[in-house]
């Protein structure tokens, strides 16, 4: 089968892409946020899209359909939900356990590889009008989150593919003033390869 055999031969995957941060459709009590999934595709008003490569992900297949991944994202935020703000730096580091849905959906013999994952991460956001701090020397607020991700890769050949994924970052209520709940969308090119031992 296509998807599984490629994982076995080339267990490593690197994805380089661009991100979009959306603080709005998360079902929060904050006035600048809407109901969960409300205006989810309102790109023009709510998405903070990076104009260049802003995300790097590394994953390794560990057992059948399971992979472990680490990911870093860098962006700027000017659309704070329904509000506008000056460009604020955004940085996220995450890790998750990913499950390949190809065999479950009987897509082993196709180029599509859908997946979902669960994990956690930490987000830093430059301090602005909606995430102020009592410490005048502090430049960034940050907090841990529990993350869920879903997406798919489309493989053009054995080594090169296109990956689209959406990750929901859930920050617990007591800490949302530091780094709010948000969605992070990623589109990138993915490369699969084997390590030197397996390649030989």
Coordinates of C-alpha atoms in Angstrom, one line a residue:
X1 CA 0.0 0.0 0.0
X2 CA 1.2 3.5 -0.9
X3 CA 1.0 5.4 2.3
X4 CA 2.1 2.7 4.7
X5 CA 5.0 1.5 2.5
X6 CA 6.4 5.1 2.3
X7 CA 6.3 5.4 6.1
X8 CA 8.2 2.2 6.4
X9 CA 10.9 3.1 3.8
X10 CA 11.2 6.8 4.7
X11 CA 10.0 7.3 8.3
X12 CA 11.2 10.9 8.6
X13 CA 9.1 13.8 7.3
X14 CA 10.0 17.5 7.2
X15 CA 7.3 20.2 6.4
X16 CA 8.2 23.8 5.5
X17 CA 5.3 26.1 5.1
X18 CA 3.3 29.2 5.9
X19 CA 0.8 29.8 8.7
X20 CA -2.4 31.7 9.4
X21 CA -3.5 32.5 13.0
X22 CA -7.2 33.0 13.8
X23 CA -8.2 34.1 17.3
X24 CA -11.8 34.6 16.5
X25 CA -13.9 31.4 16.1
X26 CA -13.1 29.7 19.5
X27 CA -16.2 30.0 21.5
X28 CA -14.6 32.2 24.2
X29 CA -16.3 34.7 26.5
X30 CA -14.1 37.5 25.2
X31 CA -15.8 40.3 23.2
X32 CA -13.3 40.0 20.3
X33 CA -14.1 36.3 19.8
X34 CA -17.1 34.5 18.3
X35 CA -18.8 31.2 18.9
X36 CA -16.8 28.1 18.2
X37 CA -16.2 27.7 14.4
X38 CA -18.2 30.9 13.7
X39 CA -16.9 32.6 10.5
X40 CA -14.2 29.9 10.3
X41 CA -13.3 30.8 6.7
X42 CA -13.5 34.5 7.1
X43 CA -10.0 35.0 5.8
X44 CA -10.1 38.7 5.1
X45 CA -11.3 39.8 8.5
X46 CA -9.8 37.3 10.9
X47 CA -6.8 35.4 9.5
X48 CA -3.3 36.6 10.2
X49 CA -1.5 35.1 7.2
X50 CA 2.3 35.1 7.1
X51 CA 3.7 36.2 3.7
X52 CA 6.6 33.9 3.9
X53 CA 7.8 30.5 5.2
X54 CA 6.9 30.7 8.9
X55 CA 6.5 27.1 10.1
X56 CA 8.8 24.0 10.3
X57 CA 7.7 20.6 11.3
X58 CA 9.7 17.4 11.9
X59 CA 8.0 14.0 12.4
X60 CA 9.0 10.4 12.5
X61 CA 6.9 7.3 12.0
X62 CA 7.2 5.1 15.1
X63 CA 4.7 2.2 14.8
X64 CA 2.3 1.4 12.0
X65 CA 0.1 4.4 11.6
X66 CA 1.6 6.5 14.5
X67 CA 4.1 9.3 14.2
X68 CA 5.6 11.8 16.7
X69 CA 6.1 15.4 15.6
X70 CA 7.5 18.7 16.7
X71 CA 6.6 22.0 15.1
X72 CA 7.6 25.6 15.4
X73 CA 5.6 28.6 14.0
X74 CA 6.5 32.3 13.7
X75 CA 4.0 34.9 12.7
X76 CA 2.6 38.4 13.4
X77 CA -0.9 39.3 14.6
X78 CA -2.7 42.4 13.6
X79 CA -6.3 40.9 13.7
X80 CA -7.0 40.1 17.3
X81 CA -10.3 38.3 16.6
X82 CA -12.7 41.1 15.5
X83 CA -10.4 43.9 16.7
X84 CA -7.3 45.4 15.1
X85 CA -4.0 46.0 16.7
X86 CA -0.4 46.8 15.8
X87 CA 1.7 43.9 14.5
X88 CA 2.5 41.7 17.4
X89 CA 5.0 38.9 17.2
X90 CA 3.7 35.3 17.6
X91 CA 5.7 32.2 18.4
X92 CA 4.4 28.7 19.0
X93 CA 6.3 25.5 19.8
X94 CA 4.2 22.3 19.8
X95 CA 4.6 18.5 19.8
X96 CA 2.0 15.9 19.1
X97 CA 1.2 12.3 18.4
X98 CA -0.2 11.9 14.9
X99 CA -2.3 9.0 13.6
X100 CA -2.5 8.2 9.8
X101 CA -6.1 7.6 8.8
X102 CA -5.2 6.1 5.4
X103 CA -5.9 2.5 6.3
X104 CA -9.0 3.3 8.3
X105 CA -10.5 5.2 5.3
X106 CA -9.1 2.6 2.8
X107 CA -6.9 5.2 1.0
X108 CA -3.6 3.1 1.2
X109 CA -3.4 2.9 -2.6
X110 CA -3.9 6.6 -3.2
X111 CA -1.7 9.7 -2.9
X112 CA -3.9 11.1 0.0
X113 CA -2.8 10.7 3.6
X114 CA -5.3 12.2 6.0
X115 CA -4.3 12.4 9.7
X116 CA -5.2 13.8 13.1
X117 CA -3.1 14.4 16.1
X118 CA -3.2 15.3 19.8
X119 CA -0.5 17.1 21.9
X120 CA 0.5 20.3 23.6
X121 CA 2.5 23.4 23.1
X122 CA 3.5 26.8 24.3
X123 CA 2.6 30.1 22.7
X124 CA 4.3 33.5 23.1
X125 CA 2.6 36.7 21.9
X126 CA 4.1 40.1 22.1
X127 CA 2.2 42.3 24.7
X128 CA -0.4 44.6 23.2
X129 CA -3.8 46.1 24.2
X130 CA -5.6 42.8 24.6
X131 CA -2.9 40.9 26.5
X132 CA -1.4 43.5 28.8
X133 CA 1.0 42.8 31.7
X134 CA 1.5 44.4 35.1
X135 CA 5.2 44.0 34.6
X136 CA 6.5 47.0 32.5
X137 CA 9.7 45.1 31.6
X138 CA 7.9 42.1 30.2
X139 CA 7.6 42.1 26.4
X140 CA 5.8 38.8 25.8
X141 CA 2.9 36.9 27.4
X142 CA 2.8 33.1 27.0
X143 CA 1.1 30.0 28.2
X144 CA 0.7 26.2 27.6
X145 CA -2.1 24.8 25.5
X146 CA -3.6 21.5 24.7
X147 CA -3.7 21.0 20.9
X148 CA -5.7 19.0 18.4
X149 CA -4.8 18.9 14.8
X150 CA -6.3 17.5 11.6
X151 CA -5.2 17.6 8.0
X152 CA -3.9 15.7 5.0
X153 CA -0.9 15.3 2.8
X154 CA -1.0 14.8 -0.9
X155 CA 2.1 13.0 -2.2
X156 CA 3.2 13.9 -5.7
X157 CA 5.8 11.1 -5.6
X158 CA 7.6 9.0 -3.0
X159 CA 9.4 12.0 -1.4
X160 CA 7.5 15.2 -2.1
X161 CA 4.0 16.2 -1.0
X162 CA 1.7 19.1 -0.1
X163 CA 0.4 19.3 3.5
X164 CA -2.6 21.2 4.8
X165 CA -3.5 21.1 8.4
X166 CA -5.5 23.0 11.1
X167 CA -4.5 23.0 14.8
X168 CA -6.7 24.2 17.6
X169 CA -4.8 25.5 20.6
X170 CA -6.9 25.3 23.8
X171 CA -5.7 27.5 26.6
X172 CA -7.5 27.0 30.0
X173 CA -9.8 29.9 31.0
X174 CA -7.6 31.3 33.8
X175 CA -4.8 32.0 31.3
X176 CA -6.6 33.2 28.1
X177 CA -5.6 36.8 28.9
X178 CA -2.0 35.9 28.4
X179 CA -2.3 33.8 25.2
X180 CA -5.9 33.3 23.9
X181 CA -7.4 30.2 22.4
X182 CA -6.9 30.2 18.6
X183 CA -6.6 28.2 15.4
X184 CA -3.4 27.8 13.5
X185 CA -3.6 26.8 9.9
X186 CA -0.6 25.5 8.0
X187 CA 0.1 24.9 4.3
X188 CA 3.5 23.6 3.3
X189 CA 5.7 21.3 1.2
X190 CA 6.6 18.0 2.9
X191 CA 9.7 15.9 2.2
X192 CA 10.1 12.3 3.3
X193 CA 13.4 10.6 3.7
X194 CA 15.2 7.7 5.5
X195 CA 18.0 8.0 7.9
X196 CA 21.5 6.9 6.8
X197 CA 21.2 3.5 8.4
X198 CA 17.8 2.6 6.9
X199 CA 18.8 4.1 3.5
X200 CA 21.8 1.7 3.2

